[in-house]
GROMACS .gro file of C-alpha atoms in nm:
model
   80
    1MET     CA    1   0.000   0.000   0.000
    2LYS     CA    2   0.145   0.334  -0.105
    3MET     CA    3   0.113   0.636   0.128
    4ARG     CA    4   0.019   0.958  -0.043
    5ASP     CA    5   0.182   1.289   0.040
    6VAL     CA    6  -0.020   1.507   0.277
    7ASP     CA    7   0.053   1.878   0.268
    8PHE     CA    8   0.012   2.137   0.542
    9VAL     CA    9  -0.310   2.286   0.403
   10GLU     CA   10  -0.479   1.947   0.398
   11ILE     CA   11  -0.378   1.881   0.759
   12CYS     CA   12  -0.517   2.222   0.863
   13LEU     CA   13  -0.844   2.154   0.683
   14GLN     CA   14  -0.877   1.814   0.852
   15ILE     CA   15  -0.817   1.970   1.195
   16LEU     CA   16  -1.070   2.246   1.122
   17ASN     CA   17  -1.328   1.995   1.003
   18ASN     CA   18  -1.271   1.785   1.316
   19ASP     CA   19  -1.303   2.094   1.538
   20LEU     CA   20  -1.630   2.194   1.375
   21LYS     CA   21  -1.769   1.851   1.460
   22HIS     CA   22  -1.676   1.901   1.826
   23PHE     CA   23  -1.763   2.265   1.889
   24ARG     CA   24  -1.812   2.221   2.265
   25PHE     CA   25  -1.462   2.077   2.296
   26VAL     CA   26  -1.312   2.372   2.107
   27ALA     CA   27  -1.516   2.620   2.311
   28ALA     CA   28  -1.408   2.462   2.638
   29PHE     CA   29  -1.037   2.450   2.560
   30VAL     CA   30  -0.986   2.752   2.333
   31LEU     CA   31  -1.259   3.013   2.349
   32ILE     CA   32  -1.331   3.018   2.722
   33PRO     CA   33  -0.964   3.047   2.834
   34THR     CA   34  -0.905   3.316   2.572
   35ILE     CA   35  -1.198   3.521   2.701
   36VAL     CA   36  -1.088   3.474   3.063
   37VAL     CA   37  -0.732   3.589   2.990
   38PHE     CA   38  -0.861   3.888   2.792
   39VAL     CA   39  -1.085   3.996   3.081
   40LEU     CA   40  -0.799   3.955   3.331
   41PHE     CA   41  -0.558   4.168   3.132
   42VAL     CA   42  -0.805   4.440   3.039
   43TRP     CA   43  -0.991   4.494   3.366
   44VAL     CA   44  -0.796   4.327   3.648
   45VAL     CA   45  -0.422   4.367   3.589
   46ASN     CA   46  -0.291   4.717   3.665
   47PRO     CA   47  -0.051   4.861   3.409
   48LYS     CA   48   0.309   4.888   3.527
   49TYR     CA   49   0.420   5.160   3.290
   50ALA     CA   50   0.262   5.491   3.201
   51ALA     CA   51   0.379   5.785   2.994
   52SER     CA   52   0.273   6.145   2.977
   53ALA     CA   53   0.390   6.444   2.780
   54ILE     CA   54   0.331   6.818   2.785
   55VAL     CA   55   0.362   6.980   2.444
   56ALA     CA   56   0.424   7.353   2.454
   57PRO     CA   57   0.588   7.601   2.216
   58PRO     CA   58   0.939   7.717   2.294
   59ALA     CA   59   0.966   8.005   2.541
   60ASN     CA   60   1.136   8.242   2.298
   61SER     CA   61   1.000   8.171   1.951
   62PRO     CA   62   1.173   8.362   1.670
   63SER     CA   63   0.972   8.566   1.423
   64MET     CA   64   0.918   8.458   1.064
   65VAL     CA   65   1.166   8.719   0.940
   66GLU     CA   66   1.437   8.585   1.170
   67LEU     CA   67   1.369   8.230   1.053
   68LEU     CA   68   1.387   8.326   0.684
   69SER     CA   69   1.709   8.526   0.728
   70GLY     CA   70   1.865   8.235   0.917
   71MET     CA   71   1.779   8.001   0.632
   72LEU     CA   72   1.923   8.240   0.373
   73GLY     CA   73   2.244   8.281   0.571
   74GLY     CA   74   2.188   8.637   0.683
   75SER     CA   75   2.188   8.782   1.028
   76SER     CA   76   1.860   8.867   1.197
   77SER     CA   77   2.012   9.181   1.349
   78MET     CA   78   2.063   9.327   1.000
   79ILE     CA   79   1.693   9.303   0.915
   80SER     CA   80   1.547   9.460   1.226
   0.00000   0.00000   0.00000
């Protein structure tokens, strides 16, 4: 008797077909623990790390003329 080659996709389809026949088994061992872990991490476990930031403009912001003269290589004291 010759064994035929079985590829990965066929194995996955056989497992899926078997799981669909036994939905209660899949629900008991996959879905229920997944939901329990999700609930624990979202509502029960406190986060260890937190970050916050304050975004504010610089204290001494240059005028548009000073910015343009700096880009062109000039001195801002010459313009004002």
